[in-house]
Short mmCIF file of C-alpha atoms in Angstrom, two decimals:
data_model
loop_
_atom_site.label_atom_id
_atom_site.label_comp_id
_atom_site.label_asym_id
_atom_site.label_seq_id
_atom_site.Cartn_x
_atom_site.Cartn_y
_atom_site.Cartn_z
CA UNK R 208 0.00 0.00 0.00
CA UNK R 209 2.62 2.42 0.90
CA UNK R 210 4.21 2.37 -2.23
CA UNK R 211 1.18 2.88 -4.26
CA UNK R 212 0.80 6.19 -2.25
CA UNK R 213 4.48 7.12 -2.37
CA UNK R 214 4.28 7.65 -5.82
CA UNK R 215 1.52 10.33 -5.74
CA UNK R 216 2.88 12.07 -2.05
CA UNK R 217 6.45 13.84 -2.27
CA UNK R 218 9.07 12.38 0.35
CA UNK R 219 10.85 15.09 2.04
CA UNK R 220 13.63 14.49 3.54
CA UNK R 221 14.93 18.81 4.89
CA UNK R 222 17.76 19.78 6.62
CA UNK R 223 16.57 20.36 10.14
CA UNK R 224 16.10 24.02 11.20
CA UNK R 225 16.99 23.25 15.09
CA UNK R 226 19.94 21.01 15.58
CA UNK R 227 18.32 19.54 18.79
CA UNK R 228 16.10 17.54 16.01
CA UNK R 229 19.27 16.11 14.45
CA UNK R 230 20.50 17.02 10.90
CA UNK R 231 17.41 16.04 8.80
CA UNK R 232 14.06 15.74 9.07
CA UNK R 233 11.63 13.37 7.37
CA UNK R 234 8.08 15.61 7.06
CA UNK R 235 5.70 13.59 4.69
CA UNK R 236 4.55 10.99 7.01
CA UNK R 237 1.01 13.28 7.89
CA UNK R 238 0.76 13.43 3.90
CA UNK R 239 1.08 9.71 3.61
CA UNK R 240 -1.27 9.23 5.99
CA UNK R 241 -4.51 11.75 4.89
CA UNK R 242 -3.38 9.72 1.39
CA UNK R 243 -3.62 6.49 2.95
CA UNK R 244 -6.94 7.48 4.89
CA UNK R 245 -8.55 8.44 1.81
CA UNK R 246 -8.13 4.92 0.10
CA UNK R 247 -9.40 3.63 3.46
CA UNK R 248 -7.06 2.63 5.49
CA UNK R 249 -6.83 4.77 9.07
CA UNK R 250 -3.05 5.26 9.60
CA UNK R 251 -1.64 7.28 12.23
CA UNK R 252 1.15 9.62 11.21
CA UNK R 253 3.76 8.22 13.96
CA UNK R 254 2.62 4.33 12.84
CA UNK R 255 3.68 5.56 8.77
CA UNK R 256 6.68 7.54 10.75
CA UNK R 257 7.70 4.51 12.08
CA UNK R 258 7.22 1.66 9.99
CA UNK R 259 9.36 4.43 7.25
CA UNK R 260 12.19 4.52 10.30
CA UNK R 261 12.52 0.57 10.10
CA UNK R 262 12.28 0.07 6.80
CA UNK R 263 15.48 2.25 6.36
CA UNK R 264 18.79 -0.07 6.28
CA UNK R 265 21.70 0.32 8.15
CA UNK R 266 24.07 2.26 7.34
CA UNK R 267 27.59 3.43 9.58
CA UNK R 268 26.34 7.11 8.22
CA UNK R 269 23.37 7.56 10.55
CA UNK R 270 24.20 7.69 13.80
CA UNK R 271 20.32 7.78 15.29
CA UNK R 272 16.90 8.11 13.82
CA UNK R 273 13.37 8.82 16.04
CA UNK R 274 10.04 9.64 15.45
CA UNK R 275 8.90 13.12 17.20
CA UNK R 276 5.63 14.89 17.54
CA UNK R 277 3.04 14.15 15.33
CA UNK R 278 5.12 12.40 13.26
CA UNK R 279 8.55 13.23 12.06
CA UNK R 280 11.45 11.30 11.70
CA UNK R 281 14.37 13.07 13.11
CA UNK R 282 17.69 12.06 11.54
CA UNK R 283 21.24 12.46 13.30
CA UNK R 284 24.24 11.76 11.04
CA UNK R 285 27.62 10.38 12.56
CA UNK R 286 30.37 12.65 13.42
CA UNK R 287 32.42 9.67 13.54
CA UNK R 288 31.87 8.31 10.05
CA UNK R 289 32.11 11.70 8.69
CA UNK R 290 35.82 12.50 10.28
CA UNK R 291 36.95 9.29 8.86
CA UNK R 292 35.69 10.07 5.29
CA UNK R 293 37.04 13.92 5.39
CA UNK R 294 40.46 12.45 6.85
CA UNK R 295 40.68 9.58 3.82
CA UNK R 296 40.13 12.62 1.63
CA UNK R 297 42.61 14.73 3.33
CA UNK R 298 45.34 11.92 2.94
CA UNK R 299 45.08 10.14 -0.30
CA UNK R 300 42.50 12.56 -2.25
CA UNK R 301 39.03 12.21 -4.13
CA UNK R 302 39.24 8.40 -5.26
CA UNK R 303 37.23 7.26 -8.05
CA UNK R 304 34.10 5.63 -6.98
CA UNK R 305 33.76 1.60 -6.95
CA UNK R 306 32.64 0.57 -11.06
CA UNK R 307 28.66 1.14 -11.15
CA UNK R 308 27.20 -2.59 -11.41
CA UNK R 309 25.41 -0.92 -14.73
CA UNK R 310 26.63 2.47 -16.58
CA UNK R 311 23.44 4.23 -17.53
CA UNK R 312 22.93 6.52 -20.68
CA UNK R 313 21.35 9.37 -18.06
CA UNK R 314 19.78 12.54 -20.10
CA UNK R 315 19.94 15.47 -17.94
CA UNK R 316 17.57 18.46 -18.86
CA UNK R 317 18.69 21.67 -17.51
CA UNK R 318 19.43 25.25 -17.83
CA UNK R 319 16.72 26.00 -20.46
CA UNK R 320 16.77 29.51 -21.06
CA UNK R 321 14.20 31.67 -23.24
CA UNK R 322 15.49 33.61 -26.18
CA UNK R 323 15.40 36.82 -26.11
CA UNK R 324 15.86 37.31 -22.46
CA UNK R 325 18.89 37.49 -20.75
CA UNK R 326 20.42 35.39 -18.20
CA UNK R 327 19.49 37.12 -14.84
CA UNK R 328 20.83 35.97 -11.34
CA UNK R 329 17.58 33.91 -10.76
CA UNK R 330 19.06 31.48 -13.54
CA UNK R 331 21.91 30.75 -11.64
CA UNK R 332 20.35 28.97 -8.82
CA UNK R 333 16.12 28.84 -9.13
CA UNK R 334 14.38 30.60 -11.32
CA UNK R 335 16.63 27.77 -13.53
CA UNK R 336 18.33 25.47 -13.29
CA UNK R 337 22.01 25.67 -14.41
CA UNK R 338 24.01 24.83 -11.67
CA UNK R 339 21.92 22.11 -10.29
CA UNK R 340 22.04 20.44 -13.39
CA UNK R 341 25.70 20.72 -13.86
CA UNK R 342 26.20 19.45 -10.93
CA UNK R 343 23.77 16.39 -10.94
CA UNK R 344 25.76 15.81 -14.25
CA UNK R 345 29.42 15.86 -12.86
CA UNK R 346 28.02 13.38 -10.09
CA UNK R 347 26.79 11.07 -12.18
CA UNK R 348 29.83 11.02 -14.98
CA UNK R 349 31.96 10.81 -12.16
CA UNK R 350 30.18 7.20 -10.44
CA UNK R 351 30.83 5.91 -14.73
CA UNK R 352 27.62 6.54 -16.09
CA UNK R 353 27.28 8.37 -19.81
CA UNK R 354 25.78 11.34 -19.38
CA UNK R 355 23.57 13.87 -22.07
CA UNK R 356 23.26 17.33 -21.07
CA UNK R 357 20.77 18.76 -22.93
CA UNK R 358 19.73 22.57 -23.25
CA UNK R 359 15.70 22.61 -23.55
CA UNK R 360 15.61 26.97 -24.88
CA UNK R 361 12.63 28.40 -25.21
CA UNK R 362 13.36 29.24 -29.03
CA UNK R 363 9.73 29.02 -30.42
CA UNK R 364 6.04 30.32 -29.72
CA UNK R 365 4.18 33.19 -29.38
CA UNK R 366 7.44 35.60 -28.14
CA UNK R 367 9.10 34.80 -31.64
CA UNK R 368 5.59 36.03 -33.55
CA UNK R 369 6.07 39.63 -31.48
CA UNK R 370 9.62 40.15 -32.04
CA UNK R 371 9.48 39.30 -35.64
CA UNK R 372 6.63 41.56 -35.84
CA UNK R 373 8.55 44.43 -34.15
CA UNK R 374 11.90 44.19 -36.15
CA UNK R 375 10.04 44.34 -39.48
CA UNK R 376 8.73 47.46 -38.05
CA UNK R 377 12.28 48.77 -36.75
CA UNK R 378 14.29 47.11 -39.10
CA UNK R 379 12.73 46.53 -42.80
CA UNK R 380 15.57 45.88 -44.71
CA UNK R 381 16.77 42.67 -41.87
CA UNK R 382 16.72 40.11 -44.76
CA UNK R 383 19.71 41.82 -47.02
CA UNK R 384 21.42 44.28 -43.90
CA UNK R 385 21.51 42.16 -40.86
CA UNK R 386 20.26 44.89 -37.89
CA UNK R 387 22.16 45.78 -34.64
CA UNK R 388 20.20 43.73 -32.30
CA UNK R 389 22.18 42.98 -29.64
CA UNK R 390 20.26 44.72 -27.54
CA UNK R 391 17.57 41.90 -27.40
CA UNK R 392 16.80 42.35 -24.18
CA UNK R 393 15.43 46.07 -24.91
CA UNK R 394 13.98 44.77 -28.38
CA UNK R 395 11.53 41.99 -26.29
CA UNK R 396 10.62 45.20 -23.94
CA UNK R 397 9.64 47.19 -26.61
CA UNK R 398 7.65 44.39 -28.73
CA UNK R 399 5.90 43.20 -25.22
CA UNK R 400 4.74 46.36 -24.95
CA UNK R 401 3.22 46.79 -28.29
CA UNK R 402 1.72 43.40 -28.09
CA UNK R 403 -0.22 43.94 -24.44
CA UNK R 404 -1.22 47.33 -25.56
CA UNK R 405 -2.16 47.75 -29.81
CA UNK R 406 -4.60 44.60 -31.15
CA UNK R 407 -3.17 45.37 -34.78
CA UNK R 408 0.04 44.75 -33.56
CA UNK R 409 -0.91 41.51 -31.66
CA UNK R 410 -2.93 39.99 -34.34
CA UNK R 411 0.41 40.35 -36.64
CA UNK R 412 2.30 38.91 -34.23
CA UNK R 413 0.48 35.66 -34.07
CA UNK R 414 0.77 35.94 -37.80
CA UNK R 415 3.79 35.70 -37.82
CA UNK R 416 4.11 32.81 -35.71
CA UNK R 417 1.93 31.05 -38.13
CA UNK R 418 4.34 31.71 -41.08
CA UNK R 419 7.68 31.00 -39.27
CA UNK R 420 5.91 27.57 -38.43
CA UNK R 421 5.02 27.25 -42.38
CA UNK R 422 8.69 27.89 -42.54
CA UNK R 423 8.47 30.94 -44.72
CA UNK R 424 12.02 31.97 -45.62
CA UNK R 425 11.88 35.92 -44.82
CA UNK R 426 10.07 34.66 -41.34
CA UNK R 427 12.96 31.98 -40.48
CA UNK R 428 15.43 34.42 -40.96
CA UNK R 429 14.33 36.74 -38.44
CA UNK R 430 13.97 33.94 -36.33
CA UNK R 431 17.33 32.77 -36.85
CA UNK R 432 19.08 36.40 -36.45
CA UNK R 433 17.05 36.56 -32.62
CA UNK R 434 18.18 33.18 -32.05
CA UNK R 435 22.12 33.63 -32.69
CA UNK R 436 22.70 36.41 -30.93
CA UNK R 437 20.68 35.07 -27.81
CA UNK R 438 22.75 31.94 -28.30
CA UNK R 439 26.10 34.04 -28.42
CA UNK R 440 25.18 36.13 -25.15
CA UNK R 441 24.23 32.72 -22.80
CA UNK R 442 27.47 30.67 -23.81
CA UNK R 443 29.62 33.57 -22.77
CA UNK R 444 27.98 32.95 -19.16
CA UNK R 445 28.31 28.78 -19.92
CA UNK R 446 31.72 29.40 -20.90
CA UNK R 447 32.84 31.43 -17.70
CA UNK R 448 30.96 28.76 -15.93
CA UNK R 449 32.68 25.98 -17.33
CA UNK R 450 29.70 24.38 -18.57
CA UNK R 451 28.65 22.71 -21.85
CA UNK R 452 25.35 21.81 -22.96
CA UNK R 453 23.57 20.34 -26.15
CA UNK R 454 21.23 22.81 -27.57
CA UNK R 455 17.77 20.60 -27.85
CA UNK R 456 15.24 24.11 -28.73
CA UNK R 457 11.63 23.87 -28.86
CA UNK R 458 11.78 23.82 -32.71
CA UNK R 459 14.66 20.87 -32.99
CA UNK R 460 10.72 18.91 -32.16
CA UNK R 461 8.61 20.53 -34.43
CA UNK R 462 8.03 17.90 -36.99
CA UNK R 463 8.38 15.32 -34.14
CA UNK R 464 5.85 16.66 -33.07
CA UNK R 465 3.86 16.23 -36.00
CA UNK R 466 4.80 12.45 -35.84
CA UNK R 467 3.70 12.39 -32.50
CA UNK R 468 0.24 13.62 -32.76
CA UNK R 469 -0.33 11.31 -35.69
CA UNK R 470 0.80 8.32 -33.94
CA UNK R 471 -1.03 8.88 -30.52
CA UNK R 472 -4.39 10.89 -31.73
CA UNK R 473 -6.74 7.79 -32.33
CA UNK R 474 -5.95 6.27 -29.46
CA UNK R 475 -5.62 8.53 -26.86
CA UNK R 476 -6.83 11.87 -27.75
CA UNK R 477 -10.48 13.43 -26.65
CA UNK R 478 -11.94 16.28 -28.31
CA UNK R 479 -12.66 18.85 -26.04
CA UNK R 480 -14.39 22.40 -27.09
CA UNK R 481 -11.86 22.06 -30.04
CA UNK R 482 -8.80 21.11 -28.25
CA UNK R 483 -7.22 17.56 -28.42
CA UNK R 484 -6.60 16.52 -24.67
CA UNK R 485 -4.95 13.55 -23.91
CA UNK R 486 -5.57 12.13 -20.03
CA UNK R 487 -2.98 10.26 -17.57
CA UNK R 488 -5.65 7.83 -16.88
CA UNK R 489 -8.44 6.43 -18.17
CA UNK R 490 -11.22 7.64 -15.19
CA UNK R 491 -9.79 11.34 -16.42
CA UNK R 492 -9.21 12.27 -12.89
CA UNK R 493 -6.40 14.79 -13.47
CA UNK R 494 -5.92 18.04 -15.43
CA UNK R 495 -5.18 16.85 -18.92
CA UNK R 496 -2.24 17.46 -21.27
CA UNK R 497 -3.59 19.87 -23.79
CA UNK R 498 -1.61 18.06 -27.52
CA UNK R 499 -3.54 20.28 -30.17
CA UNK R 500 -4.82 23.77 -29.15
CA UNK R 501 -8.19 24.50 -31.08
CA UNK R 502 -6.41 26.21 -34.55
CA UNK R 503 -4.22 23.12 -34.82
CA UNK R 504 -1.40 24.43 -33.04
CA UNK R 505 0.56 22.66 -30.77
CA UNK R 506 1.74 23.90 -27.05
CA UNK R 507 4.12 23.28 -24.75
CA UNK R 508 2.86 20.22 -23.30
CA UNK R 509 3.44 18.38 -27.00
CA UNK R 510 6.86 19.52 -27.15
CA UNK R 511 7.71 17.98 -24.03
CA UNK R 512 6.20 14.57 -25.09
CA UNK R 513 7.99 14.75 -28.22
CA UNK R 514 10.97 15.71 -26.31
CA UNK R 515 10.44 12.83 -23.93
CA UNK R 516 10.07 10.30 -26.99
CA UNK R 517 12.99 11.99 -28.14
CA UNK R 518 15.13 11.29 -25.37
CA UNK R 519 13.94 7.25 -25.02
CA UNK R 520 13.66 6.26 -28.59
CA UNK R 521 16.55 8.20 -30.50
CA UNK R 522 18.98 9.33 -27.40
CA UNK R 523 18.12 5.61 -25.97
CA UNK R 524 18.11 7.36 -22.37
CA UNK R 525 17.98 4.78 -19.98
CA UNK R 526 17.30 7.56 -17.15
CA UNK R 527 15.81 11.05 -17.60
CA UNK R 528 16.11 13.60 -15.23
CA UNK R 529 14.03 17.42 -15.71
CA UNK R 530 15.60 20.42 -13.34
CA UNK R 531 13.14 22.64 -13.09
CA UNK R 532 12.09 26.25 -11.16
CA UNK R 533 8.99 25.24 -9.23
CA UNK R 534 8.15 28.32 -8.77
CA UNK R 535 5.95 29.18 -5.30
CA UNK R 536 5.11 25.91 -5.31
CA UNK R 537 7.72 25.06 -2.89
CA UNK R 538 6.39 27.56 -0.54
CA UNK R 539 2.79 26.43 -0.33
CA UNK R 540 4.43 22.62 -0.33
CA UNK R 541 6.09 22.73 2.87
CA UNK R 542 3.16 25.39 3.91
CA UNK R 543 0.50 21.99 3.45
CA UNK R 544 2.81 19.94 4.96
CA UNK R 545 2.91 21.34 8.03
CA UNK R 546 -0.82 21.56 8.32
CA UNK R 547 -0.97 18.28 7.21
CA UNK R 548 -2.35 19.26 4.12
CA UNK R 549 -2.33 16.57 1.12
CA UNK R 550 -0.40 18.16 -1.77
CA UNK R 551 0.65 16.94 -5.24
CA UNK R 552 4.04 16.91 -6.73
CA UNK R 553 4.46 18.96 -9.80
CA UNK R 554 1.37 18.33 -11.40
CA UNK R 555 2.55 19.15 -14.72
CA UNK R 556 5.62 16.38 -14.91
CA UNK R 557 3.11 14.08 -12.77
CA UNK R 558 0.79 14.24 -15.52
CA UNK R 559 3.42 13.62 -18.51
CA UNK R 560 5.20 10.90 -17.19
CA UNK R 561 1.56 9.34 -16.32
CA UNK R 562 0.20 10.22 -20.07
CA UNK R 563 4.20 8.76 -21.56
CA UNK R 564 3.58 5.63 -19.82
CA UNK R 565 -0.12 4.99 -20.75
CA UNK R 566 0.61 5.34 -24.07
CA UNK R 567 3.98 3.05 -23.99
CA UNK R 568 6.40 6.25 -24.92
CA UNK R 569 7.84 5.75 -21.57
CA UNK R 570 8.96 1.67 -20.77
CA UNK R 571 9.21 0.56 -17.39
CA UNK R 572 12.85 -0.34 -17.49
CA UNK R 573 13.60 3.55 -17.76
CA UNK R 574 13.91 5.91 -14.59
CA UNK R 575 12.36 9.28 -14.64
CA UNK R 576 12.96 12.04 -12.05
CA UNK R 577 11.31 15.55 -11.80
CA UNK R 578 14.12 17.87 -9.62
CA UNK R 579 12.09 20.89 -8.30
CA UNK R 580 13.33 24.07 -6.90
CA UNK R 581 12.67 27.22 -5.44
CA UNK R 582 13.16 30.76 -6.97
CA UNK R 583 15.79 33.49 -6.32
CA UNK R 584 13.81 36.87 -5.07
CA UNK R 585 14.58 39.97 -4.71
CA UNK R 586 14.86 41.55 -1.78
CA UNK R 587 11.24 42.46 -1.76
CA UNK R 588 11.05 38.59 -1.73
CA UNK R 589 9.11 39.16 -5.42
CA UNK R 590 10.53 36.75 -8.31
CA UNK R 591 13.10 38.14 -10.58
CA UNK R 592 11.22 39.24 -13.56
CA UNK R 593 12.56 40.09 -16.74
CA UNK R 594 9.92 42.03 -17.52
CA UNK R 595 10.52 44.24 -14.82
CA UNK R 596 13.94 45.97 -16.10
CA UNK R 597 15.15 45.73 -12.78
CA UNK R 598 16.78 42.62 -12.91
CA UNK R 599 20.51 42.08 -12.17
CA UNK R 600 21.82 40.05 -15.14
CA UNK R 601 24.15 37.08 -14.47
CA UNK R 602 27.34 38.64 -16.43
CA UNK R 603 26.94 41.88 -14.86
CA UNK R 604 27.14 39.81 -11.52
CA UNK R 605 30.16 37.77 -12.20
CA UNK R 606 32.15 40.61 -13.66
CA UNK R 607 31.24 42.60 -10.23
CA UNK R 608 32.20 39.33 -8.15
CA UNK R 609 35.25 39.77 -9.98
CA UNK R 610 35.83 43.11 -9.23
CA UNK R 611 35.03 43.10 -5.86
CA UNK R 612 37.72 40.59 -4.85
CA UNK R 613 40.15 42.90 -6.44
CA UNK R 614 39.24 45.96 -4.66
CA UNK R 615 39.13 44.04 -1.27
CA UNK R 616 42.51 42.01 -1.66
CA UNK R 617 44.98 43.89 -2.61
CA UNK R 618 48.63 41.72 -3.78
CA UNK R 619 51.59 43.02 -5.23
CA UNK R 620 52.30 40.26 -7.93
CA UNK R 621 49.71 40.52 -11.34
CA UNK R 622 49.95 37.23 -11.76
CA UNK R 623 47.58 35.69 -9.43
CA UNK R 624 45.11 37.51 -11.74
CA UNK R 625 43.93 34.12 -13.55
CA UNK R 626 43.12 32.08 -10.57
CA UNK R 627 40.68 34.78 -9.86
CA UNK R 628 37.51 33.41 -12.01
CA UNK R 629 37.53 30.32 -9.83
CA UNK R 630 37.13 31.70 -6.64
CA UNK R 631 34.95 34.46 -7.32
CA UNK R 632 31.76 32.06 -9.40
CA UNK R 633 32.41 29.47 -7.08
CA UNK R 634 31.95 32.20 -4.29
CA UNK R 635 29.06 32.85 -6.09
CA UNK R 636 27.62 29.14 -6.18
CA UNK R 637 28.48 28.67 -2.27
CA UNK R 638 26.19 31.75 -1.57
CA UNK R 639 23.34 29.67 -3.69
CA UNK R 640 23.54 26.22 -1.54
CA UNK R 641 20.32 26.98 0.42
CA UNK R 642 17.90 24.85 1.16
CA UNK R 643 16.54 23.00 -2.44
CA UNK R 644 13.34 23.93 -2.70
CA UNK R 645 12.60 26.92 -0.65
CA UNK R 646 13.06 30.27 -2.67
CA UNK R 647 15.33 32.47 -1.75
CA UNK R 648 15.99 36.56 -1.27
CA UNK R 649 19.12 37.19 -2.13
CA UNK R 650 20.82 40.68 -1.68
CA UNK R 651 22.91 42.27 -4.25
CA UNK R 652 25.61 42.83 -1.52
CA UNK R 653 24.92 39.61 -0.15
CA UNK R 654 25.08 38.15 -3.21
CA UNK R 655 28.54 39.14 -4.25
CA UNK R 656 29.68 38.10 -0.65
CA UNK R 657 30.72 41.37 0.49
CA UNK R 658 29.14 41.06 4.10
CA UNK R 659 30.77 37.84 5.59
CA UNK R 660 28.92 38.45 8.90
CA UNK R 661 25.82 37.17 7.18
CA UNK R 662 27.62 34.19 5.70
CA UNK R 663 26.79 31.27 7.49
CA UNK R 664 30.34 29.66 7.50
CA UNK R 665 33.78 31.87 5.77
CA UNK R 666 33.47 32.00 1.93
CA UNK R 667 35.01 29.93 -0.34
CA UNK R 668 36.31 32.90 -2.34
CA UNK R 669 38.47 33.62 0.92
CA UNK R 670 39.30 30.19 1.43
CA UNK R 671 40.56 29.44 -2.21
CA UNK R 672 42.51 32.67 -2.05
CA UNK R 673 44.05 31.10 1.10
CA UNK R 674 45.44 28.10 -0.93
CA UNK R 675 45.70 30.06 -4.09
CA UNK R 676 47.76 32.95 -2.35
CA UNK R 677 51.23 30.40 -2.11
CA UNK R 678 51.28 29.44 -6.01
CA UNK R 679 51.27 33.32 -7.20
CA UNK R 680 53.61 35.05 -4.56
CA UNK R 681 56.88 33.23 -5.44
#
């Protein structure tokens, strides 16, 4: 029974924010139980609590493990196995790993960016997902398995139809001149304004969308123009971030997708007030997938099926993982957990991994994970918004990180220079390593490190200067 409801109730397993209740905490035994209660059966949270506690192995990494209040599992890690580990490491290094008993071809989808907009500081940490990604990925190559990192940009849709729109208007000779557009953060401002506020202007745009999907030639080459110099501005920050992804768009799936909807609509497609809607289950109990919007076009939930088809049947992916912003979610999760509210785990993934293996796209020998996150905020704890113009854009933050360190350490020989980018980004990453999935305000100062006070341990830019300082000072 429990592992029928495990699948539809998210285990948490948080850091604990009192160390009298031991390092972790294990909060979604209440959940389990309203889920377990509704299917019946009247289980106490402390009886799920505990029969969770001893089904949990032994391992020489806990030290303890008891159930509290209503039902939590507190968790106490051992001090003892820990020294032993950090001493191995301090005497003979990072081994490699024992050989995996099976190397996995493991897809990971991350990073994701929409063209057109610029990186901002919420895509370094939550509002997407590069670093977690990149680091899921290192993990994994470096236990053996083959690893696909794959860059799912939001290059297609509506946006494109209002930007094309807008540089025929600014720029009518783009096809034969190519226009100085690298500004595009100021050129989706201007064309999101004329699209929420002039109908003419709107009804062109989705016009346009129309013919760049016909794959009109004077249409794709707008398109294409938008899309390079978006693509040039992000690997900058991938490059100074020592990270390298495969660019998988929306439109690399546009005539998958065509291939899709043909080979699932008789089967599992339902009309519905002119939409094609395609349901997890066959009782149609949750929100459907929405394949075909009523003029025939397709949204975002087809692109990730055809992505997902993609990924099993031509990348031969034998596990998938998606790192994602969950947005406020994450908030109003822990929020219902604590009143022992029954939520649901990212609906939208729940639903297209349910509707993937109904229809046999997904087989049961492959492993699919949904990694969910909280957002960066600004310091009026409101989600950076491109929209806004008062974001703080990624480069613009690393080059001040840079900077900063500079001004604040001051040595005598130029060429410790180099070493510099190191420290400062992965400053800059230590200063992200909150909690997963609770958003997060993050201070410009605080951001760049400047205030150590509020650190909660000394910075890593300080402590790689520390090693660094030696191998530049002759």
């Amino acid at each position: 029974m429990f592992s029928l409801i495990l699948t539809d109730v998210p285990v948490l397993v948080l850091p604990s924010t009192n160390p009298k209740f031991g390092d972790y905490q294990f909060n979604s035994a209440m959940a389990v139980s309203q889920a377990l209660q509704k299917k019946g059966s009247k289980t106490p949270p402390r009886t799920v609590a505990t029969k969770v506690m001893e089904s949990v192995p032994q391992s020489d990494l806990i030290e303890k493990m008891e159930v509290a209040g209503a039902g939590y599992i507190n968790v106490s890690l051992s001090r003892t196995y820990g020294v032993k580990r950090l001493s191995d490491v301090l005497l003979h290094g990072v081994l490699p790993p024992p050989p995996s008993p099976k190397r996995l071809r493991v897809v990971v989808d991350f990073s994701s960016p929409n063209i057109a907009k610029e990186m901002h500081v919420g895509h370094l940490r939550l509002a997407k997902s590069t670093i977690i990604g990149e680091s899921i990925a290192r993990l994994l190559e470096y236990l053996g398995h083959d690893v696909l990192r794959i860059n799912h940009v939001g290059d297609w849709g509506t946006q494109f139809g209002m930007l094309i729109a807008h540089l025929q208007d600014k720029f009518p000779n783009y096809v034969k001149v190519s226009p100085p557009i690298s500004d595009l953060q100021a050129l989706y401002k201007e064309s999101k304004k004329r699209f929420d506020e002039d109908e003419e202007f709107k009804k062109r745009a989705y016009s346009c969308v129309v013919k760049l999907q016909n794959g009109e030639p004077d249409y794709k080459k707008a398109w294409e123009l938008i899309c390079d110099v978006s693509r040039k501005e992000f690997q900058k920050v991938y490059d100074r971030l020592d990270i390298t992804l495969i660019e998988r768009g929306e439109s690399f799936y546009q005539k998958r997708m065509e291939s899709l909807v043909k080979r699932l609509e008789a089967d599992y497609f339902i009309e519905d007030e002119g939409r094609k809607v395609m349901w997890g289950d066959e009782e149609m109990t949750d929100i459907p997938l929405t394949m075909v919007k009523s003029d025939g076009g397709f949204t975002y939930d087809t692109s990730d099926m055809a992505a997902l088809l993609n990924r099993v049947e031509e990348e031969k992916g034998e596990w998938l993982i998606y790192v994602t912003d969950a947005g406020q979610f994450c908030q109003s999760l822990i929020k219902n957990l604590m009143c022992n509210a029954t939520v649901v785990f990212e609906k939208h993934f729940v639903t297209l991994f349910k509707c993937a293996t109904r229809c046999g796209i997904l087989p049961k020998h492959v492993r699919i994970d949904h990694v969910g996150f909280g957002v960066v905020l600004g310091e009026d704890k409101k989600k950076f918004k491109t929209r806004s113009g008062e974001t703080v854009r990624l480069v613009e933050l690393l080059d001040e990180g840079f900077s900063t360190q500079l001004t604040l350490i001051i040595l005598v020989y130029i060429r410790f220079t180099p070493s510099f980018n190191f420290p400062s980004f992965s400053g800059l990453c230590y200063m992200l390593a909150h909690n997963l999935i609770v958003s997060q305000s993050m201070p410009f100062q605080k951001s760049l490190l400047l205030n150590v006070k509020e650190s909660l341990s000394p910075p890593p830019i300080f402590q790689q200067l520390l090693f660094s300082l030696p191998l530049h000072a002759n």
